[in-house]
Coordinates of N, CA and C in Angstrom, one line a residue:
M1 N 0.6 -1.2 0.0 CA 0.0 -0.1 0.0 C 0.9 1.3 0.2
S2 N 0.9 2.3 -1.2 CA 1.3 3.3 -1.2 C 1.8 4.1 0.2
V3 N 2.2 4.4 0.8 CA 2.1 5.8 1.7 C 2.5 7.3 1.2
P4 N 1.3 7.9 1.8 CA 1.0 9.5 1.3 C 2.0 9.6 2.6
I5 N 3.0 11.1 1.7 CA 4.0 11.9 2.5 C 3.8 13.3 1.8
V6 N 3.5 14.3 2.7 CA 4.1 15.6 2.4 C 5.7 16.1 2.2
F7 N 5.9 16.5 1.6 CA 7.4 16.7 1.5 C 7.7 18.2 1.4
D8 N 8.3 18.9 2.2 CA 8.9 20.2 2.7 C 9.8 20.6 1.5
S9 N 10.0 22.1 0.9 CA 10.9 22.3 -0.4 C 12.3 22.1 0.4
N10 N 12.5 21.8 1.2 CA 14.2 21.2 1.3 C 14.0 20.0 1.2
V11 N 13.2 19.5 1.0 CA 13.5 17.9 0.2 C 12.9 17.5 -0.9
W12 N 11.5 18.0 -1.4 CA 11.1 17.7 -2.7 C 11.7 18.1 -3.7
E13 N 12.4 19.6 -3.8 CA 13.0 19.9 -4.6 C 14.7 19.2 -5.0
N14 N 15.5 18.4 -3.8 CA 16.2 17.3 -4.0 C 15.6 16.3 -4.6
I15 N 14.4 15.8 -4.3 CA 13.8 14.3 -4.8 C 14.0 14.8 -6.4
A16 N 13.1 15.7 -6.7 CA 12.6 16.0 -8.4 C 13.9 16.9 -8.8
D17 N 14.6 17.1 -8.5 CA 15.7 17.8 -9.5 C 17.1 16.8 -9.6
E18 N 17.3 16.2 -10.5 CA 18.3 15.2 -10.8 C 19.3 15.7 -10.5
A19 N 19.9 17.1 -10.5 CA 21.3 17.5 -10.7 C 21.4 17.4 -9.0
K20 N 20.7 18.0 -8.3 CA 20.6 18.0 -7.0 C 20.5 16.3 -6.4
R21 N 19.6 15.7 -7.2 CA 19.5 14.7 -6.5 C 20.4 13.7 -6.4
A22 N 21.3 13.7 -7.6 CA 22.7 13.2 -7.6 C 23.8 13.2 -6.9
S23 N 24.0 14.2 -5.7 CA 24.7 14.8 -4.3 C 24.0 14.8 -3.0
A24 N 22.6 14.3 -3.3 CA 21.9 14.6 -2.3 C 22.1 13.1 -0.9
S25 N 21.9 12.8 -0.3 CA 22.0 11.7 0.7 C 21.2 10.7 0.3
P26 N 21.6 9.5 0.9 CA 21.1 8.4 -0.1 C 19.6 8.2 0.3
A27 N 19.2 8.8 1.7 CA 17.9 8.7 2.1 C 17.2 9.6 1.1
V28 N 17.6 10.6 0.3 CA 16.9 11.3 -0.7 C 16.9 10.4 -1.8
Q29 N 18.0 9.9 -2.3 CA 17.6 9.1 -3.4 C 16.8 7.8 -2.9
A30 N 17.1 7.2 -1.9 CA 16.1 6.2 -1.5 C 14.5 6.5 -1.6
L31 N 13.8 7.8 -1.4 CA 12.6 8.3 -1.1 C 12.4 8.5 -2.8
H32 N 13.4 9.0 -3.9 CA 13.1 8.9 -5.3 C 12.5 7.6 -5.6
A33 N 13.6 7.0 -5.2 CA 13.4 5.7 -5.8 C 11.9 5.1 -5.4
Q34 N 11.3 5.0 -3.8 CA 10.2 4.4 -3.2 C 9.1 5.7 -4.4
I35 N 9.5 6.8 -4.7 CA 8.2 7.0 -5.1 C 8.1 7.0 -6.8
T36 N 8.8 6.5 -7.2 CA 8.9 6.0 -8.4 C 8.5 4.6 -8.6
T37 N 8.6 3.7 -7.7 CA 7.8 2.4 -7.3 C 6.3 2.4 -6.9
K38 N 5.8 3.6 -6.8 CA 4.6 4.0 -6.3 C 4.2 3.4 -4.9
A39 N 5.6 3.2 -4.0 CA 5.4 2.8 -2.9 C 5.4 4.0 -1.7
I40 N 5.4 5.5 -2.1 CA 5.1 6.4 -2.0 C 4.4 7.4 -2.6
T41 N 3.3 7.9 -1.9 CA 2.5 9.1 -3.0 C 2.7 10.3 -2.3
P42 N 3.7 11.0 -3.2 CA 4.4 12.6 -2.7 C 3.2 13.5 -3.1
F43 N 3.3 14.6 -2.3 CA 2.6 15.6 -2.0 C 3.4 16.9 -1.6
F44 N 3.2 18.1 -2.2 CA 3.8 19.3 -1.7 C 2.7 20.4 -1.1
F45 N 3.0 21.2 -0.6 CA 2.0 22.5 -0.3 C 2.0 23.4 -1.3
E46 N 0.9 24.0 -1.6 CA 0.7 25.0 -2.7 C 1.2 26.3 -2.3
G47 N 1.9 26.6 -1.3 CA 2.6 27.7 -0.8 C 3.6 28.3 -1.2
I48 N 4.2 26.8 -1.8 CA 5.7 26.7 -2.7 C 5.6 27.6 -3.9
V49 N 4.2 28.0 -4.7 CA 3.8 28.4 -5.6 C 2.9 29.6 -5.8
N50 N 2.9 30.0 -4.3 CA 2.1 30.9 -4.1 C 3.1 31.8 -3.1
L51 N 2.8 32.2 -1.8 CA 3.2 33.3 -1.4 C 5.0 33.0 -1.2
E52 N 5.3 31.8 -1.4 CA 6.7 31.6 -1.4 C 7.6 32.2 -2.5
A53 N 6.5 32.1 -3.5 CA 7.4 32.2 -4.8 C 7.5 33.4 -4.7
I54 N 7.2 34.1 -4.2 CA 7.2 35.4 -4.5 C 8.7 35.9 -3.8
P55 N 9.8 37.1 -4.6 CA 11.0 36.8 -4.1 C 11.0 37.6 -2.8
K56 N 11.7 37.1 -1.7 CA 11.9 37.8 -0.3 C 11.6 39.1 0.0
N57 N 12.8 39.7 -1.0 CA 12.3 41.2 -0.9 C 11.4 41.8 -2.0
A58 N 10.2 41.0 -2.1 CA 9.0 41.7 -2.7 C 7.9 41.2 -2.0
R59 N 7.6 40.4 -0.9 CA 6.7 40.0 -0.3 C 6.1 41.1 0.3
K60 N 6.9 41.7 1.3 CA 6.3 42.9 2.1 C 5.5 43.9 0.8
A61 N 6.0 44.3 -0.1 CA 5.4 45.0 -1.7 C 3.7 44.9 -1.6
Y62 N 4.0 43.2 -2.1 CA 3.0 42.4 -2.2 C 2.1 42.7 -1.3
L63 N 1.9 42.2 -0.1 CA 0.4 42.2 0.7 C 0.4 43.7 1.4
Q64 N 1.5 45.0 0.9 CA 0.9 46.3 1.2 C -0.1 46.6 0.1
N65 N -0.1 45.8 -0.6 CA -0.8 46.2 -2.1 C -1.9 45.6 -2.5
Y66 N -2.2 44.4 -1.4 CA -2.6 43.1 -1.8 C -4.5 43.7 -1.7
R67 N -5.2 43.1 -3.1 CA -6.8 43.2 -2.8 C -7.3 41.8 -3.0
P68 N -7.9 41.4 -2.3 CA -8.5 40.2 -2.5 C -9.6 40.0 -4.0
S69 N -9.7 38.7 -3.8 CA -10.8 38.3 -5.0 C -12.3 38.4 -4.3
I70 N -13.1 39.4 -5.2 CA -14.4 39.3 -4.6 C -15.3 38.7 -6.1
T71 N -17.0 38.0 -5.5 CA -17.6 37.6 -6.5 C -19.0 38.1 -5.8
I72 N -19.7 38.5 -7.2 CA -20.9 38.8 -6.2 C -21.8 38.5 -7.4
T73 N -22.6 37.5 -6.6 CA -24.3 36.4 -7.2 C -25.3 36.8 -6.7
V74 N -26.3 37.0 -7.7 CA -27.5 37.2 -7.5 C -28.1 36.0 -7.7
D75 N -29.1 35.2 -7.1 CA -29.9 33.9 -7.5 C -28.9 33.2 -8.5
N76 N -27.9 33.2 -8.0 CA -26.6 31.7 -8.5 C -26.4 32.5 -10.0
N77 N -26.3 34.1 -10.1 CA -26.2 34.3 -11.7 C -24.7 35.4 -11.4
L78 N -23.7 35.3 -12.1 CA -22.4 36.4 -11.5 C -22.6 37.9 -11.8
E79 N -22.6 38.6 -11.2 CA -23.0 40.1 -11.5 C -21.7 40.9 -11.4
A80 N -20.7 40.8 -10.7 CA -19.6 41.1 -10.7 C -18.2 40.6 -10.1
Q81 N -17.3 40.4 -10.4 CA -16.0 40.1 -10.0 C -15.0 40.9 -10.3
S82 N -13.8 41.2 -9.1 CA -12.7 41.0 -9.2 C -11.9 40.4 -9.1
L83 N -10.8 40.0 -9.3 CA -9.6 38.8 -9.0 C -8.8 39.9 -8.0
S84 N -8.2 38.5 -7.4 CA -7.3 39.4 -6.4 C -5.9 39.5 -7.3
T85 N -5.4 40.5 -6.0 CA -3.8 40.9 -6.6 C -3.2 39.9 -7.4
P86 N -2.7 39.5 -8.1 CA -1.8 38.6 -9.2 C -0.5 38.5 -8.6
L87 N -0.1 37.2 -8.6 CA 1.3 36.9 -7.7 C 2.3 36.6 -9.0
S88 N 3.6 37.0 -8.4 CA 4.8 37.1 -9.3 C 4.7 35.7 -10.2
D89 N 5.4 35.9 -11.5 CA 5.4 34.9 -12.7 C 6.5 33.5 -11.6
L90 N 6.3 32.6 -11.5 CA 7.5 31.8 -11.1 C 9.0 31.8 -11.7
S91 N 9.7 31.9 -11.1 CA 10.8 31.5 -12.0 C 11.3 30.5 -12.9
V92 N 11.7 30.7 -13.5 CA 12.4 29.6 -14.8 C 12.3 27.9 -13.7
Y93 N 13.5 28.1 -12.8 CA 13.8 26.9 -12.1 C 12.5 26.5 -11.3
L94 N 11.8 27.0 -10.6 CA 11.1 26.5 -9.7 C 9.7 26.0 -10.3
E95 N 9.6 26.5 -11.7 CA 8.1 26.3 -12.6 C 9.1 25.1 -13.3
A96 N 9.8 24.8 -13.7 CA 10.2 23.7 -14.0 C 10.7 22.5 -13.1
T97 N 11.0 22.8 -12.3 CA 11.3 22.0 -11.4 C 9.8 21.3 -10.3
V98 N 9.0 21.9 -10.4 CA 7.7 21.8 -10.1 C 7.0 20.5 -11.1
E99 N 7.3 21.1 -12.5 CA 6.5 20.2 -13.4 C 7.3 19.1 -13.8
K100 N 8.7 18.5 -12.9 CA 9.7 17.4 -12.7 C 8.9 16.4 -11.7
A101 N 8.6 17.4 -10.8 CA 7.7 16.7 -9.5 C 6.6 16.1 -10.0
A102 N 5.8 17.0 -10.2 CA 4.8 16.5 -11.1 C 4.6 15.3 -12.0
A103 N 5.6 15.2 -12.6 CA 6.0 13.9 -13.2 C 6.1 12.9 -13.2
L104 N 6.7 13.2 -11.2 CA 7.0 11.8 -10.3 C 5.6 11.2 -9.5
G105 N 4.7 12.4 -9.7 CA 3.6 12.1 -9.2 C 3.2 13.0 -7.9
F106 N 4.1 14.2 -7.8 CA 3.6 15.0 -6.6 C 2.1 15.6 -7.0
R107 N 1.6 16.1 -6.0 CA 0.4 16.8 -6.0 C 0.2 17.7 -4.8
F108 N -0.2 19.2 -5.1 CA -0.6 20.1 -4.1 C -1.6 19.5 -3.4
V109 N -1.2 19.7 -2.0 CA -2.4 20.2 -0.9 C -2.6 21.5 -0.8
H110 N -3.8 21.8 -0.6 CA -4.4 23.2 -0.5 C -4.9 23.4 0.8
L111 N -4.9 24.5 1.1 CA -5.3 25.0 2.3 C -6.1 26.2 2.0
P112 N -7.7 26.6 1.7 CA -8.1 27.5 1.0 C -8.6 28.8 2.0
R113 N -7.1 29.8 2.0 CA -7.8 30.9 2.3 C -8.5 31.7 1.6
I114 N -9.6 32.5 2.4 CA -10.2 33.1 2.2 C -9.7 34.5 0.6
G115 N -10.3 34.6 -0.1 CA -9.6 35.5 -1.2 C -7.5 35.7 -1.8
A116 N -7.3 34.5 -1.2 CA -6.1 34.3 -1.5 C -6.0 33.9 -3.1
S117 N -4.7 34.8 -3.6 CA -4.4 34.4 -4.9 C -3.5 33.0 -5.1
R118 N -4.0 32.3 -6.2 CA -3.6 30.9 -6.6 C -3.0 31.0 -7.7
D119 N -1.4 30.7 -7.8 CA -0.7 30.1 -9.3 C -1.5 29.1 -10.0
P120 N -2.0 28.9 -11.1 CA -2.4 28.1 -12.0 C -2.0 26.8 -11.8
L121 N -0.5 26.3 -11.4 CA 0.1 25.1 -11.2 C -0.3 24.2 -10.5
A122 N -0.8 25.3 -9.2 CA -1.2 24.8 -7.7 C -2.9 23.9 -8.0
G123 N -3.6 24.6 -9.1 CA -4.8 24.0 -9.8 C -4.9 23.1 -10.6
K124 N -3.6 23.2 -11.5 CA -3.0 22.1 -12.4 C -3.3 20.6 -11.9
Y125 N -2.3 20.6 -10.7 CA -1.7 19.8 -10.1 C -2.3 19.6 -8.8
K126 N -3.4 19.8 -8.6 CA -4.4 20.0 -6.9 C -4.4 17.9 -6.7
A127 N -3.9 17.9 -5.5 CA -4.2 17.2 -5.1 C -5.8 16.5 -4.9
S128 N -6.2 15.1 -5.1 CA -7.6 14.7 -5.0 C -8.4 14.7 -3.6
E129 N -9.6 14.9 -3.4 CA -9.9 14.7 -2.5 C -10.1 13.4 -2.0
N130 N -9.6 12.9 -0.9 CA -9.5 11.4 -0.5 C -10.1 12.0 1.0
L131 N -10.7 12.8 1.3 CA -11.9 13.1 2.4 C -13.1 13.9 1.8
A132 N -14.6 13.5 2.5 CA -15.2 14.6 2.4 C -14.5 16.3 2.1
L133 N -15.0 16.9 1.1 CA -14.2 18.7 0.9 C -14.6 19.2 2.3
Q134 N -15.9 19.3 2.8 CA -16.2 19.8 3.9 C -15.4 19.3 5.5
D135 N -15.3 17.8 5.3 CA -14.2 17.3 6.2 C -13.0 18.2 6.2
R136 N -12.5 17.7 5.2 CA -11.1 18.3 4.5 C -10.7 19.6 5.3
I137 N -11.5 20.6 5.0 CA -11.6 22.1 5.5 C -11.8 22.4 6.4
D138 N -12.8 21.6 7.4 CA -13.2 21.3 8.7 C -12.1 21.0 9.5
R139 N -11.2 20.2 9.0 CA -10.1 19.7 10.1 C -9.1 20.3 9.9
S140 N -8.4 21.0 8.7 CA -7.6 22.3 8.0 C -7.3 23.2 9.5
F141 N -8.6 23.5 9.3 CA -8.5 25.4 9.8 C -9.1 24.5 11.4
E142 N -9.6 23.4 12.1 CA -9.2 23.6 13.4 C -7.8 23.2 13.8
C143 N -6.7 22.5 13.2 CA -5.5 22.0 13.4 C -4.7 23.5 13.5
L144 N -5.2 24.3 12.1 CA -4.7 25.9 11.5 C -4.8 26.9 13.1
R145 N -6.1 26.8 13.8 CA -6.1 27.3 14.8 C -5.5 26.9 16.6
Y146 N -5.2 25.7 16.3 CA -4.2 25.2 17.2 C -3.0 25.7 17.0
I147 N -2.2 25.4 15.7 CA -1.1 26.2 15.7 C -0.7 27.6 15.9
E148 N -1.6 28.5 15.7 CA -1.8 29.4 15.9 C -1.8 30.3 17.2
S149 N -2.5 29.0 18.2 CA -2.7 29.5 19.5 C -1.4 29.5 19.9
L150 N 0.0 28.5 19.6 CA 1.0 28.4 20.1 C 1.8 29.8 19.6
G151 N 1.4 30.5 19.0 CA 2.2 31.5 18.0 C 2.9 31.5 17.2
C152 N 2.6 30.8 16.6 CA 3.3 30.0 15.3 C 2.5 30.5 14.2
G153 N 2.8 29.7 13.1 CA 2.2 30.1 11.9 C 1.9 31.5 11.3
K154 N 0.8 31.8 11.3 CA 0.5 33.2 10.5 C 0.9 34.4 12.0
E155 N 0.3 33.7 13.0 CA 0.8 34.4 13.9 C 2.2 34.8 14.3
A156 N 2.9 34.2 13.9 CA 4.1 34.3 14.0 C 4.5 35.7 13.6
L157 N 4.1 35.7 11.8 CA 3.8 37.2 11.6 C 3.4 38.4 11.9
M158 N 2.0 37.8 12.5 CA 1.2 39.1 12.8 C 1.8 39.6 14.4
A159 N 2.8 38.9 15.1 CA 3.4 39.1 16.2 C 4.6 40.0 16.1
M160 N 5.2 40.2 14.8 CA 6.4 41.1 14.2 C 5.6 42.2 14.0
L161 N 4.5 42.5 13.8 CA 3.7 44.1 13.3 C 3.2 44.9 14.4
D162 N 3.5 46.2 14.7 CA 3.0 46.8 15.4 C 1.5 46.9 15.8
K163 N 0.5 46.9 14.4 CA -0.9 47.3 14.6 C -1.6 45.7 14.3
P164 N -1.5 44.4 14.8 CA -1.9 43.4 14.2 C -3.3 43.5 14.2
Q165 N -4.2 44.0 15.1 CA -5.6 44.4 15.7 C -6.2 45.0 14.0
L166 N -5.1 46.0 13.4 CA -5.9 46.1 12.3 C -5.8 44.9 10.9
G167 N -5.6 43.7 10.9 CA -5.3 43.0 9.6 C -4.2 42.5 9.4
L168 N -3.5 41.7 8.9 CA -2.8 41.4 8.1 C -2.2 42.6 7.0
V169 N -3.2 43.3 6.0 CA -3.0 44.0 5.3 C -2.5 45.4 5.5
S170 N -3.5 45.8 6.3 CA -3.9 47.3 6.7 C -2.3 47.2 7.9
A171 N -2.4 46.3 8.5 CA -0.8 46.5 9.9 C 0.3 46.2 8.9
V172 N 0.8 45.8 7.4 CA 2.0 45.7 6.9 C 2.1 47.6 6.8
R173 N 0.6 47.8 5.6 CA 1.3 49.2 5.1 C 1.4 50.2 6.5
E174 N 1.2 50.0 7.6 CA 1.7 51.2 8.6 C 2.7 50.6 9.3
D175 N 3.6 49.4 9.2 CA 4.6 49.1 9.6 C 6.0 49.3 9.0
Q176 N 6.7 49.5 10.1 CA 7.8 49.7 9.2 C 9.3 48.0 9.2
I177 N 8.4 47.2 9.7 CA 9.5 45.9 9.3 C 10.0 45.9 8.1
T178 N 11.6 45.0 8.6 CA 12.1 45.0 7.4 C 11.9 43.7 6.2
E179 N 12.2 44.0 5.0 CA 11.6 43.1 4.4 C 12.5 41.8 4.4
K180 N 13.4 41.5 5.1 CA 14.1 40.1 5.6 C 13.5 39.5 6.5
K181 N 12.8 40.5 7.8 CA 12.1 40.2 8.8 C 10.9 39.5 8.3
F182 N 10.1 40.3 7.1 CA 8.8 40.1 7.2 C 8.8 38.6 5.8
A183 N 9.6 38.5 5.1 CA 9.9 37.7 4.7 C 10.4 36.0 5.5
K184 N 10.7 36.4 6.4 CA 11.0 35.1 7.7 C 9.6 34.9 7.8
G185 N 8.7 35.9 8.5 CA 7.4 35.8 9.1 C 6.4 34.8 8.0
V186 N 6.4 35.2 6.5 CA 5.6 34.4 5.9 C 5.9 33.3 5.8
A187 N 7.6 32.8 5.5 CA 8.0 31.5 5.6 C 7.2 30.6 7.2
E188 N 7.0 31.3 8.2 CA 6.8 30.8 9.5 C 5.0 30.5 8.9
W189 N 4.4 31.1 8.6 CA 3.1 31.3 8.3 C 3.1 29.9 6.8
M190 N 3.6 29.6 6.1 CA 3.7 28.9 5.2 C 3.9 27.3 6.0
D191 N 4.5 27.4 6.7 CA 5.2 26.4 7.4 C 3.8 26.1 7.8
G192 N 3.2 26.7 8.8 CA 1.8 26.6 9.8 C 0.9 26.0 8.5
D193 N 0.3 26.7 7.8 CA -0.7 26.3 6.9 C -0.3 24.8 6.3
A194 N 0.9 24.5 5.9 CA 1.5 23.0 5.6 C 0.9 22.1 6.4
L195 N 1.7 22.4 7.5 CA 1.1 21.2 8.8 C -0.2 21.5 8.9
A196 N -0.9 22.4 9.0 CA -2.5 21.7 9.1 C -3.1 21.6 7.7
A197 N -2.4 21.9 6.8 CA -2.8 20.8 5.6 C -2.9 19.5 5.3
T198 N -1.5 19.2 6.0 CA -1.3 18.1 5.5 C -2.4 16.9 6.9
Y199 N -2.6 17.5 8.1 CA -3.8 16.9 8.9 C -5.2 16.6 8.1
G200 N -5.4 17.9 7.5 CA -6.6 18.3 7.2 C -6.7 17.0 6.0
Y201 N -5.9 16.5 5.2 CA -6.1 15.6 4.1 C -6.0 14.4 4.9
G202 N -5.7 14.0 5.8 CA -5.8 12.8 6.5 C -4.4 12.3 6.6
F203 N -3.2 12.5 6.2 CA -1.9 12.5 5.9 C -0.9 12.0 7.2
E204 N 0.1 11.0 7.1 CA 0.4 10.7 8.6 C 1.8 11.3 8.9
Y205 N 2.4 11.8 7.6 CA 4.0 12.0 7.4 C 3.8 13.5 6.9
F206 N 5.0 14.3 7.5 CA 5.4 15.6 7.0 C 6.9 15.6 7.0
C207 N 7.5 15.5 5.7 CA 9.0 15.2 5.7 C 10.1 16.6 5.3
T208 N 10.9 17.1 6.3 CA 11.4 18.0 6.5 C 13.1 17.9 7.0
N209 N 13.6 19.1 6.8 CA 15.1 19.0 7.0 C 15.1 20.1 7.8
D210 N 14.0 20.9 8.0 CA 13.9 22.4 9.2 C 13.6 22.0 10.0
K211 N 14.5 22.2 11.0 CA 14.5 22.2 12.8 C 14.1 23.5 13.3
G212 N 13.4 24.4 12.3 CA 12.7 25.5 13.2 C 13.8 26.4 14.1
A213 N 15.4 26.1 13.9 CA 15.9 27.0 14.8 C 16.6 28.2 15.0
G214 N 16.2 28.6 13.6 CA 16.3 30.1 13.1 C 15.4 31.0 13.7
A215 N 13.7 30.5 13.7 CA 12.9 31.2 14.6 C 12.4 31.1 15.7
G216 N 13.2 30.1 16.4 CA 13.4 29.9 17.8 C 11.7 29.1 18.1
T217 N 11.0 29.3 19.0 CA 9.7 28.9 19.4 C 8.2 29.5 19.0
S218 N 9.1 30.7 17.6 CA 7.6 31.0 16.8 C 7.8 30.1 15.8
S219 N 8.5 29.3 15.2 CA 8.1 28.0 14.8 C 7.6 27.2 15.1
I220 N 6.4 26.8 14.0 CA 5.7 25.4 14.4 C 6.6 23.8 14.2
L221 N 7.9 24.4 13.7 CA 8.8 23.2 13.5 C 10.1 23.2 14.7
H222 N 10.0 24.2 15.7 CA 10.9 24.2 16.7 C 10.6 22.9 17.4
P223 N 11.7 21.9 17.9 CA 11.2 21.2 19.2 C 9.8 21.0 19.8
S224 N 9.9 22.3 20.2 CA 9.0 22.1 21.6 C 7.5 21.7 20.6
N225 N 7.7 23.1 19.9 CA 6.2 23.0 19.0 C 5.9 21.8 18.4
R226 N 6.9 21.4 17.4 CA 6.4 20.3 17.2 C 6.1 18.7 17.3
T227 N 6.7 18.6 18.8 CA 6.1 17.5 19.8 C 5.0 17.8 19.9
L228 N 4.0 19.2 20.4 CA 2.7 19.3 20.5 C 1.6 18.8 19.6
Y229 N 2.6 19.3 18.4 CA 1.3 19.3 17.3 C 1.4 18.0 16.9
A230 N 2.2 17.2 17.2 CA 2.5 15.5 17.0 C 1.4 14.9 17.9
Q231 N 1.6 15.4 19.3 CA 0.9 14.7 20.0 C -0.4 14.9 19.9
K232 N -0.8 16.0 19.6 CA -2.5 16.4 19.3 C -3.1 15.8 18.5
Y233 N -2.3 15.6 16.7 CA -2.8 15.3 15.4 C -2.3 14.3 14.6
N234 N -1.4 13.1 15.5 CA -0.9 12.6 15.3 C -0.2 12.5 13.8
V235 N 0.2 13.9 13.6 CA 1.4 13.4 12.2 C 2.6 13.5 12.6
K236 N 3.6 12.8 12.1 CA 5.0 12.7 12.5 C 5.6 13.6 11.2
I237 N 6.4 14.7 12.0 CA 7.5 15.6 11.2 C 8.8 14.7 11.4
V238 N 9.3 14.5 9.9 CA 10.8 13.5 10.2 C 11.5 13.8 8.8
T239 N 12.8 13.8 10.0 CA 13.5 14.2 7.8 C 13.7 12.8 7.2
P240 N 14.3 13.4 5.8 CA 14.3 12.0 4.7 C 15.3 10.9 5.8
D241 N 16.2 11.0 6.5 CA 16.6 9.1 7.0 C 15.6 8.9 8.2
E242 N 14.9 9.8 8.5 CA 13.9 9.2 9.6 C 12.8 8.3 8.8
L243 N 12.5 8.9 8.0 CA 11.5 8.6 7.0 C 11.6 7.4 6.5
I244 N 12.9 7.0 5.8 CA 13.6 6.2 5.3 C 13.3 5.2 6.6
A245 N 13.9 4.8 7.5 CA 13.9 4.0 8.8 C 12.9 3.5 9.1
I246 N 11.7 4.5 9.0 CA 10.3 4.2 9.1 C 9.6 3.2 8.0
L247 N 10.0 3.8 7.3 CA 9.4 3.0 5.9 C 9.9 1.7 5.7
T248 N 11.5 1.3 6.3 CA 12.2 0.3 6.1 C 11.6 -0.7 7.2
A249 N 11.5 -0.5 8.3 CA 10.7 -1.2 9.5 C 9.7 -1.8 9.0
A250 N 8.8 -0.9 8.2 CA 7.4 -1.5 8.2 C 7.0 -2.2 6.8
S251 N 8.3 -2.6 6.4 CA 8.2 -3.2 5.1 C 8.3 -4.7 5.1

């Protein structure tokens, strides 16, 4: 039976990019082999082609000028629609590597933030629903609320801003936060959403090399927080070496 795994960027790129894979650890090469033989069903989080795809020095400006998508219907007829602020074009490398990953079978897990922009690749390679849609959404956001209650995920970013009570876009417009610090906050936000989506889809493993050391306890991947998350939601956060050891023991 194929095991579904959600892979972080610091792992999936090494699996999908043949040049990186050639010099990667034996565990990464073993994961690639298990994916090609269908022993693993691979996934990644759509944030990598959405907010995380925006260059770090442009993320603050993007959210300062962000406008959500708005659709107005009357009796199920579309009366008006405005699209959200478009994302940056994907880099040539990222787009090509996502396509390579998709060819291996990777699909995007989704967490539907209201009004958020979404790159077409996230829709093109969207994961199939293995639970009832509303159940998956309810699970994702219940988990997300817990992650944010720990001060992680999007809350880590909001805690960096002077006036978080204004909401993200307005708070960013009035804040003097540096682009570097803001980019780190967005990364923490995406980590939280990725782990919430992993649980939402009912998957058991999230594979990453990130220990959350740089962000400290504001990171959901910090040892103290990942332990709380794993205990509550029974999702195992593992490195490639740990994952291969688990899969080998189970075979």
